[in-house]
Amino acid sequence: MFRNPGSVHGGITPVIKNLAEEFTHRGFLIHLLTFTHSDAGHKCDPFEMISVGKGTKVINVMRLWHYLRRQQPDVLLTAGQRANLVAAWTKILPGIKTPVWGSLHNTESKVQSGKNWIRQLRKRYVMRFSYKLLDGIIAVSDGVADDFVTYANIPRELIKVVYNPLIGEYIHKKAKEFPNHPWFASEKKLPIVLGIGRLTEQKDFPTLIKAFALVHRKVPCRLIILGEGKKRKELEDLVSSMGMTDCVDLPGFVENPFSYMSRASLFVLSSAWEGFGNVLVESLALALPVVSTDCPHGPREILEDGKYGSLIPPGNAPALAKAILHTLENPPQKEFLMKAVERFRIEACAETYLQLFGLNMEKKDTHISKYHARDLI
């Protein structure tokens, strides 16, 4: 597996980690390749992390080329735009027999919107040429796949949709830990609304804060937004200007968000756009009611057109506030919410990956070294 350097705390990280652990459990030897030097040679049980080093894309291509010629793995799966492009260009070089699969985790047209039109045009042509070099592309939602077909003029048959492998016992185990936040230990048990994500334009937390202000006028409650990013100062100023510093908190990135999810009253995804929406799935797995924007793309597919949670137009604070109030007052049954996540279980998603790769090794209770399997990267 070959990951993008900017995905350390992003939605790609749990996908890669869960796949790597499940593939290892099934008897494959996994190498996790990164662009950084810090993890080189590091054993991150149950797989090994290998650095191809920092540098330009050309340097990355040459290093990856040497790696693939030396190791000759059965499959290379890449995650993130830079990793996808580097791996695709490696296919041009001689001696590479390894099938290379790229993956799409975000709505590319939204990611590129607002940028200089010359850069956008150049990016489109680079993607149109590069992604056609791949043996296959995996998109995390139908919406992401359809968007990329239009954006980069890629044949739809080249793209397969596999939902993110997110649900396993580890979520419920971590959910039992108590969150490091005083509001959960307070004797005054007010409803807690939860938001999670990078503090960036994409997540549109200003709309969530404005919606929460409307809710707070009618129902005493609190808002916690977990995450870090360049919009922190802007969000803190907004909270202060609205006089809500006593009921809105931005504690930053936390290692275990599941402990918060298992004790909150409601999760709200306020994004302007997504690729999938991992936190929606994780919240449902912990029987936490959800409200989401009907943004491109992912939430509508996860919530099955609103069956498992309200879908609100992006950027509409009054409508979001109305949905939050309704869900707080009429929470769905826990068993009903948990039914929504069966499609996202790690074992089922990993099996689909292996079928696409043509690597359906029989699972046995035997030590990995007895399989003599070549690397699944």
CSV table of C-alpha atoms in Angstrom, one decimal:
chain,number,residue,atom,x,y,z
A,1,MET,CA,0.0,0.0,0.0
A,2,PHE,CA,1.3,3.4,-0.9
A,3,ARG,CA,-0.2,6.4,1.0
A,4,ASN,CA,-0.4,10.1,0.5
A,5,PRO,CA,1.7,12.1,3.0
A,6,GLY,CA,-1.1,14.4,3.9
A,7,SER,CA,-3.4,11.7,5.1
A,8,VAL,CA,-2.0,11.1,8.6
A,9,HIS,CA,-5.2,12.3,10.4
A,10,GLY,CA,-7.5,12.2,7.4
A,11,GLY,CA,-10.1,9.8,6.3
A,12,ILE,CA,-7.6,7.7,4.3
A,13,THR,CA,-5.7,6.6,7.3
A,14,PRO,CA,-8.3,4.3,8.9
A,15,VAL,CA,-9.1,2.7,5.5
A,16,ILE,CA,-5.4,1.8,4.9
A,17,LYS,CA,-4.8,0.6,8.4
A,18,ASN,CA,-7.9,-1.6,8.5
A,19,LEU,CA,-7.2,-3.1,5.1
A,20,ALA,CA,-3.6,-3.7,6.0
A,21,GLU,CA,-4.5,-5.5,9.2
A,22,GLU,CA,-7.2,-7.6,7.6
A,23,PHE,CA,-5.0,-8.6,4.7
A,24,THR,CA,-2.3,-9.6,7.2
A,25,HIS,CA,-4.8,-11.6,9.2
A,26,ARG,CA,-5.6,-13.5,6.0
A,27,GLY,CA,-2.0,-14.4,5.4
A,28,PHE,CA,-0.5,-11.7,3.2
A,29,LEU,CA,2.7,-9.9,3.8
A,30,ILE,CA,2.1,-6.1,3.8
A,31,HIS,CA,4.4,-3.2,3.2
A,32,LEU,CA,3.1,0.3,3.8
A,33,LEU,CA,5.0,2.7,1.7
A,34,THR,CA,5.2,6.4,2.6
A,35,PHE,CA,6.8,9.6,1.2
A,36,THR,CA,8.4,10.5,4.6
A,37,HIS,CA,11.7,9.4,6.2
A,38,SER,CA,10.3,9.2,9.7
A,39,ASP,CA,8.8,5.7,9.4
A,40,ALA,CA,11.5,4.1,7.3
A,41,GLY,CA,12.1,0.5,8.4
A,42,HIS,CA,9.7,0.9,11.2
A,43,LYS,CA,7.8,-2.2,12.3
A,44,CYS,CA,4.2,-1.2,12.8
A,45,ASP,CA,2.7,-4.6,13.8
A,46,PRO,CA,1.3,-6.4,11.9
A,47,PHE,CA,2.9,-4.7,8.8
A,48,GLU,CA,6.1,-3.0,7.9
A,49,MET,CA,6.4,0.7,7.0
A,50,ILE,CA,8.9,1.6,4.3
A,51,SER,CA,9.8,5.1,3.1
A,52,VAL,CA,10.4,6.0,-0.5
A,53,GLY,CA,11.7,9.3,0.8
A,54,LYS,CA,10.9,12.9,0.3
A,55,GLY,CA,11.5,14.7,-3.0
A,56,THR,CA,9.9,15.6,-6.2
A,57,LYS,CA,7.4,13.3,-8.0
A,58,VAL,CA,10.1,12.3,-10.4
A,59,ILE,CA,12.4,11.2,-7.6
A,60,ASN,CA,9.5,9.4,-6.0
A,61,VAL,CA,8.8,7.6,-9.3
A,62,MET,CA,12.4,6.4,-9.6
A,63,ARG,CA,12.5,5.1,-6.0
A,64,LEU,CA,9.2,3.4,-6.4
A,65,TRP,CA,10.4,1.9,-9.7
A,66,HIS,CA,13.4,0.4,-7.9
A,67,TYR,CA,11.3,-0.9,-5.1
A,68,LEU,CA,8.8,-2.6,-7.5
A,69,ARG,CA,11.6,-4.2,-9.5
A,70,ARG,CA,13.3,-5.5,-6.4
A,71,GLN,CA,10.2,-6.8,-4.5
A,72,GLN,CA,7.9,-7.6,-7.4
A,73,PRO,CA,4.7,-7.5,-5.2
A,74,ASP,CA,1.5,-9.0,-6.4
A,75,VAL,CA,-0.4,-5.8,-6.1
A,76,LEU,CA,0.2,-2.1,-5.4
A,77,LEU,CA,-2.7,-0.2,-3.9
A,78,THR,CA,-2.3,3.6,-3.7
A,79,ALA,CA,-4.2,6.2,-1.7
A,80,GLY,CA,-4.1,9.9,-2.3
A,81,GLN,CA,-3.6,11.9,-5.4
A,82,ARG,CA,0.1,12.2,-5.2
A,83,ALA,CA,0.6,8.5,-4.6
A,84,ASN,CA,-1.8,7.7,-7.4
A,85,LEU,CA,0.1,9.8,-9.9
A,86,VAL,CA,3.5,8.6,-8.8
A,87,ALA,CA,2.5,4.9,-9.1
A,88,ALA,CA,0.8,5.5,-12.5
A,89,TRP,CA,3.9,7.1,-14.0
A,90,THR,CA,6.0,4.2,-12.7
A,91,LYS,CA,4.0,1.9,-15.0
A,92,ILE,CA,5.7,3.6,-18.0
A,93,LEU,CA,9.1,2.4,-16.9
A,94,PRO,CA,10.5,-1.0,-18.0
A,95,GLY,CA,10.4,-4.1,-15.9
A,96,ILE,CA,7.2,-3.4,-13.9
A,97,LYS,CA,4.8,-6.3,-13.9
A,98,THR,CA,3.0,-5.4,-10.7
A,99,PRO,CA,-0.7,-4.5,-11.2
A,100,VAL,CA,-1.3,-1.0,-9.8
A,101,TRP,CA,-4.6,0.1,-8.4
A,102,GLY,CA,-5.3,3.7,-7.5
A,103,SER,CA,-8.0,4.9,-5.1
A,104,LEU,CA,-10.3,8.0,-5.0
A,105,HIS,CA,-11.2,9.3,-1.6
A,106,ASN,CA,-12.6,12.8,-2.3
A,107,THR,CA,-14.8,14.7,-4.8
A,108,GLU,CA,-12.0,15.9,-7.1
A,109,SER,CA,-14.1,18.6,-8.9
A,110,LYS,CA,-14.7,20.2,-5.5
A,111,VAL,CA,-11.1,19.8,-4.4
A,112,GLN,CA,-9.9,21.7,-7.5
A,113,SER,CA,-12.6,24.3,-7.6
A,114,GLY,CA,-11.5,27.9,-6.8
A,115,LYS,CA,-8.0,27.3,-8.0
A,116,ASN,CA,-6.3,29.1,-10.9
A,117,TRP,CA,-8.1,28.0,-14.1
A,118,ILE,CA,-4.7,27.3,-15.8
A,119,ARG,CA,-3.7,25.0,-13.0
A,120,GLN,CA,-7.1,23.3,-13.1
A,121,LEU,CA,-6.8,22.7,-16.8
A,122,ARG,CA,-3.3,21.3,-16.5
A,123,LYS,CA,-4.4,19.1,-13.6
A,124,ARG,CA,-7.3,17.7,-15.6
A,125,TYR,CA,-5.0,16.7,-18.5
A,126,VAL,CA,-2.4,15.2,-16.2
A,127,MET,CA,-5.1,13.1,-14.5
A,128,ARG,CA,-6.7,12.1,-17.8
A,129,PHE,CA,-3.4,10.7,-19.0
A,130,SER,CA,-2.1,9.3,-15.7
A,131,TYR,CA,-5.1,7.5,-14.4
A,132,LYS,CA,-5.6,5.6,-17.7
A,133,LEU,CA,-2.2,4.0,-17.0
A,134,LEU,CA,-3.5,2.3,-13.9
A,135,ASP,CA,-4.8,-1.3,-13.9
A,136,GLY,CA,-7.9,-0.2,-12.0
A,137,ILE,CA,-9.3,2.6,-9.8
A,138,ILE,CA,-11.3,2.1,-6.6
A,139,ALA,CA,-13.7,4.9,-5.6
A,140,VAL,CA,-15.2,5.1,-2.1
A,141,SER,CA,-18.6,6.0,-3.3
A,142,ASP,CA,-20.7,6.1,-6.5
A,143,GLY,CA,-20.8,9.9,-6.3
A,144,VAL,CA,-17.0,10.1,-6.2
A,145,ALA,CA,-16.7,7.7,-9.2
A,146,ASP,CA,-19.3,9.6,-11.3
A,147,ASP,CA,-17.6,12.9,-10.5
A,148,PHE,CA,-14.2,11.7,-11.5
A,149,VAL,CA,-15.5,10.3,-14.8
A,150,THR,CA,-16.8,13.8,-15.7
A,151,TYR,CA,-13.9,15.7,-14.3
A,152,ALA,CA,-11.0,13.7,-15.8
A,153,ASN,CA,-12.8,12.0,-18.7
A,154,ILE,CA,-12.0,8.5,-17.4
A,155,PRO,CA,-14.0,5.5,-18.7
A,156,ARG,CA,-16.5,4.5,-16.0
A,157,GLU,CA,-15.7,0.8,-16.5
A,158,LEU,CA,-12.2,1.5,-15.2
A,159,ILE,CA,-13.6,2.6,-11.8
A,160,LYS,CA,-14.9,0.1,-9.2
A,161,VAL,CA,-16.8,1.3,-6.1
A,162,VAL,CA,-15.9,-0.2,-2.7
A,163,TYR,CA,-17.2,1.4,0.4
A,164,ASN,CA,-14.6,2.1,3.2
A,165,PRO,CA,-13.8,-0.8,5.5
A,166,LEU,CA,-14.5,0.9,8.9
A,167,ILE,CA,-16.5,-1.3,11.2
A,168,GLY,CA,-14.7,-3.8,13.5
A,169,GLU,CA,-14.5,-4.7,17.2
A,170,TYR,CA,-11.8,-2.1,17.7
A,171,ILE,CA,-14.4,0.7,17.5
A,172,HIS,CA,-16.5,-0.7,20.3
A,173,LYS,CA,-13.4,-1.4,22.4
A,174,LYS,CA,-12.2,2.1,22.1
A,175,ALA,CA,-15.7,3.5,22.7
A,176,LYS,CA,-15.6,2.1,26.3
A,177,GLU,CA,-12.8,4.5,27.3
A,178,PHE,CA,-14.0,7.7,29.0
A,179,PRO,CA,-13.4,10.9,27.0
A,180,ASN,CA,-11.0,13.4,28.4
A,181,HIS,CA,-13.5,16.2,28.5
A,182,PRO,CA,-15.1,17.8,31.6
A,183,TRP,CA,-18.6,18.1,30.0
A,184,PHE,CA,-19.0,14.3,30.0
A,185,ALA,CA,-18.2,14.1,33.7
A,186,SER,CA,-20.4,17.1,34.6
A,187,GLU,CA,-23.3,16.5,37.0
A,188,LYS,CA,-25.3,18.7,34.7
A,189,LYS,CA,-26.1,16.2,31.9
A,190,LEU,CA,-26.9,18.5,29.0
A,191,PRO,CA,-27.2,17.1,25.5
A,192,ILE,CA,-23.9,17.2,23.6
A,193,VAL,CA,-23.8,17.7,19.8
A,194,LEU,CA,-20.6,16.5,18.2
A,195,GLY,CA,-18.8,17.5,15.1
A,196,ILE,CA,-15.6,15.9,13.9
A,197,GLY,CA,-13.2,16.8,11.1
A,198,ARG,CA,-10.3,19.0,9.9
A,199,LEU,CA,-11.0,22.7,10.6
A,200,THR,CA,-11.1,23.6,6.9
A,201,GLU,CA,-13.4,25.1,4.3
A,202,GLN,CA,-14.6,21.6,3.3
A,203,LYS,CA,-16.1,20.8,6.7
A,204,ASP,CA,-18.1,24.1,6.9
A,205,PHE,CA,-18.1,24.3,10.7
A,206,PRO,CA,-19.3,27.9,10.6
A,207,THR,CA,-22.7,26.6,9.4
A,208,LEU,CA,-22.8,24.1,12.2
A,209,ILE,CA,-21.9,26.7,14.8
A,210,LYS,CA,-24.7,29.1,13.5
A,211,ALA,CA,-27.2,26.2,13.4
A,212,PHE,CA,-26.2,25.2,17.0
A,213,ALA,CA,-26.8,28.8,18.1
A,214,LEU,CA,-30.4,28.6,16.9
A,215,VAL,CA,-30.8,25.2,18.7
A,216,HIS,CA,-29.3,26.5,21.9
A,217,ARG,CA,-32.0,29.3,22.1
A,218,LYS,CA,-34.6,26.6,22.4
A,219,VAL,CA,-32.8,23.7,24.1
A,220,PRO,CA,-29.9,23.9,26.6
A,221,CYS,CA,-27.1,21.9,25.1
A,222,ARG,CA,-23.4,21.9,24.2
A,223,LEU,CA,-21.3,21.6,21.0
A,224,ILE,CA,-17.9,19.9,20.8
A,225,ILE,CA,-16.0,20.0,17.5
A,226,LEU,CA,-13.0,17.6,17.4
A,227,GLY,CA,-10.2,18.4,14.9
A,228,GLU,CA,-7.5,20.8,14.0
A,229,GLY,CA,-6.8,23.0,11.0
A,230,LYS,CA,-6.2,26.4,9.5
A,231,LYS,CA,-9.7,27.7,10.2
A,232,ARG,CA,-9.3,27.4,14.0
A,233,LYS,CA,-8.9,31.2,14.6
A,234,GLU,CA,-11.9,32.0,12.4
A,235,LEU,CA,-14.1,29.5,14.2
A,236,GLU,CA,-13.0,30.6,17.7
A,237,ASP,CA,-13.7,34.2,16.7
A,238,LEU,CA,-17.2,33.2,15.4
A,239,VAL,CA,-18.0,31.4,18.7
A,240,SER,CA,-16.8,34.4,20.7
A,241,SER,CA,-18.7,36.9,18.6
A,242,MET,CA,-21.9,34.9,19.1
A,243,GLY,CA,-21.4,34.8,22.9
A,244,MET,CA,-21.2,31.0,23.0
A,245,THR,CA,-17.8,30.3,24.5
A,246,ASP,CA,-19.4,28.6,27.5
A,247,CYS,CA,-21.3,26.0,25.4
A,248,VAL,CA,-19.0,25.5,22.3
A,249,ASP,CA,-15.6,23.9,22.6
A,250,LEU,CA,-12.9,23.1,20.1
A,251,PRO,CA,-10.5,20.8,22.0
A,252,GLY,CA,-8.4,19.9,18.8
A,253,PHE,CA,-7.4,16.5,17.5
A,254,VAL,CA,-8.0,13.6,19.8
A,255,GLU,CA,-6.7,10.1,19.5
A,256,ASN,CA,-9.9,8.4,20.4
A,257,PRO,CA,-13.0,10.1,19.0
A,258,PHE,CA,-15.1,6.9,19.6
A,259,SER,CA,-15.2,7.6,23.3
A,260,TYR,CA,-16.9,10.9,22.5
A,261,MET,CA,-19.3,9.3,19.9
A,262,SER,CA,-20.5,6.7,22.4
A,263,ARG,CA,-21.5,9.4,24.9
A,264,ALA,CA,-22.7,12.3,22.7
A,265,SER,CA,-26.4,12.9,22.0
A,266,LEU,CA,-26.0,13.6,18.3
A,267,PHE,CA,-23.4,13.7,15.5
A,268,VAL,CA,-23.6,16.4,12.8
A,269,LEU,CA,-21.7,16.4,9.5
A,270,SER,CA,-21.9,19.9,8.1
A,271,SER,CA,-19.6,19.5,5.1
A,272,ALA,CA,-19.8,21.4,1.9
A,273,TRP,CA,-18.5,18.3,0.1
A,274,GLU,CA,-17.1,14.9,1.0
A,275,GLY,CA,-15.7,11.8,-0.7
A,276,PHE,CA,-17.5,9.4,1.7
A,277,GLY,CA,-18.0,10.5,5.3
A,278,ASN,CA,-16.3,7.9,7.6
A,279,VAL,CA,-17.5,9.6,10.7
A,280,LEU,CA,-21.2,9.0,9.7
A,281,VAL,CA,-20.6,5.3,9.5
A,282,GLU,CA,-18.6,5.2,12.8
A,283,SER,CA,-21.3,7.2,14.6
A,284,LEU,CA,-24.0,4.8,13.4
A,285,ALA,CA,-22.0,1.8,14.5
A,286,LEU,CA,-22.0,3.3,18.0
A,287,ALA,CA,-25.8,3.9,17.8
A,288,LEU,CA,-25.3,7.7,17.8
A,289,PRO,CA,-28.0,9.5,15.9
A,290,VAL,CA,-26.8,11.6,13.0
A,291,VAL,CA,-27.8,14.6,10.9
A,292,SER,CA,-25.8,15.4,7.7
A,293,THR,CA,-25.7,17.8,4.8
A,294,ASP,CA,-26.7,16.3,1.5
A,295,CYS,CA,-23.3,17.2,0.1
A,296,PRO,CA,-21.5,15.7,-2.8
A,297,HIS,CA,-20.7,12.8,-2.2
A,298,GLY,CA,-21.2,10.0,0.3
A,299,PRO,CA,-23.7,10.9,3.0
A,300,ARG,CA,-26.8,10.2,0.8
A,301,GLU,CA,-25.4,6.7,0.0
A,302,ILE,CA,-24.4,6.0,3.6
A,303,LEU,CA,-27.8,7.2,5.0
A,304,GLU,CA,-29.7,5.5,2.2
A,305,ASP,CA,-31.5,8.6,1.0
A,306,GLY,CA,-32.3,9.8,4.6
A,307,LYS,CA,-33.5,6.5,6.0
A,308,TYR,CA,-30.9,6.5,8.8
A,309,GLY,CA,-30.5,10.3,9.3
A,310,SER,CA,-31.7,13.6,8.0
A,311,LEU,CA,-30.1,15.1,4.9
A,312,ILE,CA,-30.0,18.9,4.8
A,313,PRO,CA,-28.8,21.2,1.9
A,314,PRO,CA,-25.2,22.4,2.5
A,315,GLY,CA,-24.8,25.8,4.0
A,316,ASN,CA,-28.4,26.1,5.3
A,317,ALA,CA,-28.0,26.9,9.0
A,318,PRO,CA,-31.8,27.2,9.8
A,319,ALA,CA,-32.6,23.9,8.1
A,320,LEU,CA,-29.7,22.2,9.9
A,321,ALA,CA,-30.9,23.6,13.2
A,322,LYS,CA,-34.4,22.3,12.6
A,323,ALA,CA,-33.1,18.8,11.9
A,324,ILE,CA,-30.9,18.9,15.0
A,325,LEU,CA,-33.8,19.9,17.2
A,326,HIS,CA,-36.0,17.2,15.7
A,327,THR,CA,-33.4,14.4,16.1
A,328,LEU,CA,-32.6,15.5,19.7
A,329,GLU,CA,-36.3,15.3,20.6
A,330,ASN,CA,-37.0,12.1,18.6
A,331,PRO,CA,-33.8,10.0,18.6
A,332,PRO,CA,-34.0,6.7,16.5
A,333,GLN,CA,-33.8,3.3,18.1
A,334,LYS,CA,-30.2,2.2,18.6
A,335,GLU,CA,-30.8,-1.2,17.0
A,336,PHE,CA,-32.2,0.5,13.9
A,337,LEU,CA,-29.1,2.8,13.5
A,338,MET,CA,-26.7,-0.1,13.9
A,339,LYS,CA,-28.3,-2.0,11.0
A,340,ALA,CA,-27.0,0.7,8.6
A,341,VAL,CA,-23.4,-0.3,9.0
A,342,GLU,CA,-23.3,-3.9,7.8
A,343,ARG,CA,-22.1,-2.8,4.4
A,344,PHE,CA,-19.0,-1.2,5.9
A,345,ARG,CA,-17.6,-4.1,7.9
A,346,ILE,CA,-13.9,-4.6,7.4
A,347,GLU,CA,-14.0,-8.3,6.5
A,348,ALA,CA,-16.6,-7.8,3.8
A,349,CYS,CA,-14.9,-4.7,2.2
A,350,ALA,CA,-11.5,-6.4,2.3
A,351,GLU,CA,-12.9,-9.5,0.6
A,352,THR,CA,-14.2,-7.2,-2.3
A,353,TYR,CA,-10.7,-5.7,-2.6
A,354,LEU,CA,-9.1,-9.1,-2.9
A,355,GLN,CA,-11.6,-10.3,-5.5
A,356,LEU,CA,-10.8,-7.2,-7.6
A,357,PHE,CA,-7.1,-7.9,-7.2
A,358,GLY,CA,-7.6,-11.6,-8.0
A,359,LEU,CA,-5.9,-12.5,-4.7
A,360,ASN,CA,-8.5,-14.6,-2.8
A,361,MET,CA,-6.2,-16.6,-0.5
A,362,GLU,CA,-7.9,-19.1,1.7
A,363,LYS,CA,-7.9,-17.9,5.3
A,364,LYS,CA,-6.2,-20.4,7.7
A,365,ASP,CA,-5.2,-20.4,11.3
A,366,THR,CA,-1.5,-20.7,10.4
A,367,HIS,CA,1.5,-18.4,10.9
A,368,ILE,CA,2.0,-16.0,8.0
A,369,SER,CA,5.5,-17.4,7.1
A,370,LYS,CA,3.9,-20.7,6.0
A,371,TYR,CA,2.0,-19.0,3.2
A,372,HIS,CA,5.0,-17.9,1.2
A,373,ALA,CA,2.8,-15.1,-0.1
A,374,ARG,CA,4.4,-12.3,-2.0
A,375,ASP,CA,3.8,-8.7,-0.8
A,376,LEU,CA,0.5,-7.1,-1.1
A,377,ILE,CA,1.5,-3.5,-0.8
